[in-house]
Coordinates of C-alpha atoms in Angstrom, one line a residue:
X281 CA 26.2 188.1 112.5
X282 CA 26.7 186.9 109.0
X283 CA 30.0 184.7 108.0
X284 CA 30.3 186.0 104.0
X285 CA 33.8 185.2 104.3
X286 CA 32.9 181.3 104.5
X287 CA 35.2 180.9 107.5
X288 CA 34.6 177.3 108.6
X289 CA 34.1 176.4 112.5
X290 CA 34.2 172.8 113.1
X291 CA 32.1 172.7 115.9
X292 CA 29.4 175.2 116.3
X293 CA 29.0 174.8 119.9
X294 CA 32.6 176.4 120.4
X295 CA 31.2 179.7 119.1
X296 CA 34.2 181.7 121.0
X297 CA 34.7 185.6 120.3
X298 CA 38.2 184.4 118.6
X299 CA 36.0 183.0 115.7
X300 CA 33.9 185.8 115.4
X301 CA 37.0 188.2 115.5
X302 CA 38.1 186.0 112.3
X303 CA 35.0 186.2 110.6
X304 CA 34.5 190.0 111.1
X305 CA 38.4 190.3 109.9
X306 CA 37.7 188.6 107.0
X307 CA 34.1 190.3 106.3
X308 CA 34.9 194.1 106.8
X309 CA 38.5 194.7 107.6
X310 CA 40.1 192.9 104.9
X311 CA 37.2 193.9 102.2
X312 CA 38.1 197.5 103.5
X313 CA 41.8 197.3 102.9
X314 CA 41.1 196.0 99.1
X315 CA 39.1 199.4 98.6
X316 CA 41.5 201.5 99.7
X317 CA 44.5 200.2 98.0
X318 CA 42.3 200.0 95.0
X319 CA 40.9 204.0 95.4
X320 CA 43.3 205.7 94.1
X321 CA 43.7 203.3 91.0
X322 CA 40.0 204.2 90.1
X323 CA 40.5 207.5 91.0
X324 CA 42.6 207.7 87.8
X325 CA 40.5 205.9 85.7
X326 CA 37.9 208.1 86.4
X327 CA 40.2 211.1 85.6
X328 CA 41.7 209.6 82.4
X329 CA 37.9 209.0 81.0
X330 CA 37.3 212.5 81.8
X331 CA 39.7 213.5 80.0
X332 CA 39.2 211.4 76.9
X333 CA 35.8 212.3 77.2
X334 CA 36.6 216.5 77.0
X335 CA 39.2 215.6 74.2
X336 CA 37.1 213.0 71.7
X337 CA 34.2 215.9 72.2
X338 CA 36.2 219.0 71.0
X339 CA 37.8 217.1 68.5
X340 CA 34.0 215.9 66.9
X341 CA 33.6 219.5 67.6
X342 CA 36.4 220.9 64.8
X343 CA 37.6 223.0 68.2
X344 CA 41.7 223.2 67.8
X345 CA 43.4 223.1 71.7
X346 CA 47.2 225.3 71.8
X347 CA 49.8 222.5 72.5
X348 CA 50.2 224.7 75.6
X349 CA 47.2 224.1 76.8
X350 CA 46.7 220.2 75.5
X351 CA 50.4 219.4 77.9
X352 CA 48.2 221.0 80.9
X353 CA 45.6 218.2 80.5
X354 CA 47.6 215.2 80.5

């Protein structure tokens, strides 16, 4: 097992299954909380550069969108 989370144990001969329960809390589970609180934030980013992206090309375009239709997009 790997410590990334630098999680310091005094004494390496004391290598209990507490410490490795705090390493592998800090290595995965907390490293997979972080990603899902950040999804959905990136989710919308994602979404909003997709949307500038269809927008900036019709507009290089000379293509006119309904203000009907441009509301449905934002």
């Amino acid at each position: 097992m790997v410590n990334n989370a630098a999680v310091s144990f005094i004494n390496i001969h004391e290598n209990l299954v507490k410490h490795i329960e705090i390493a592998i809390k800090a290595n995965y589970y907390e490293v997979k909380l972080l990603v899902q609180a950040f999804f959905n934030c990136f989710l919308d980013l994602h979404k909003l550069f997709t949307k500038h992206q269809f927008f900036t090309s019709l507009i290089y375009r000379g293509n006119h969108i309904p203000a009907s239709k441009a509301a449905s997009y934002v």
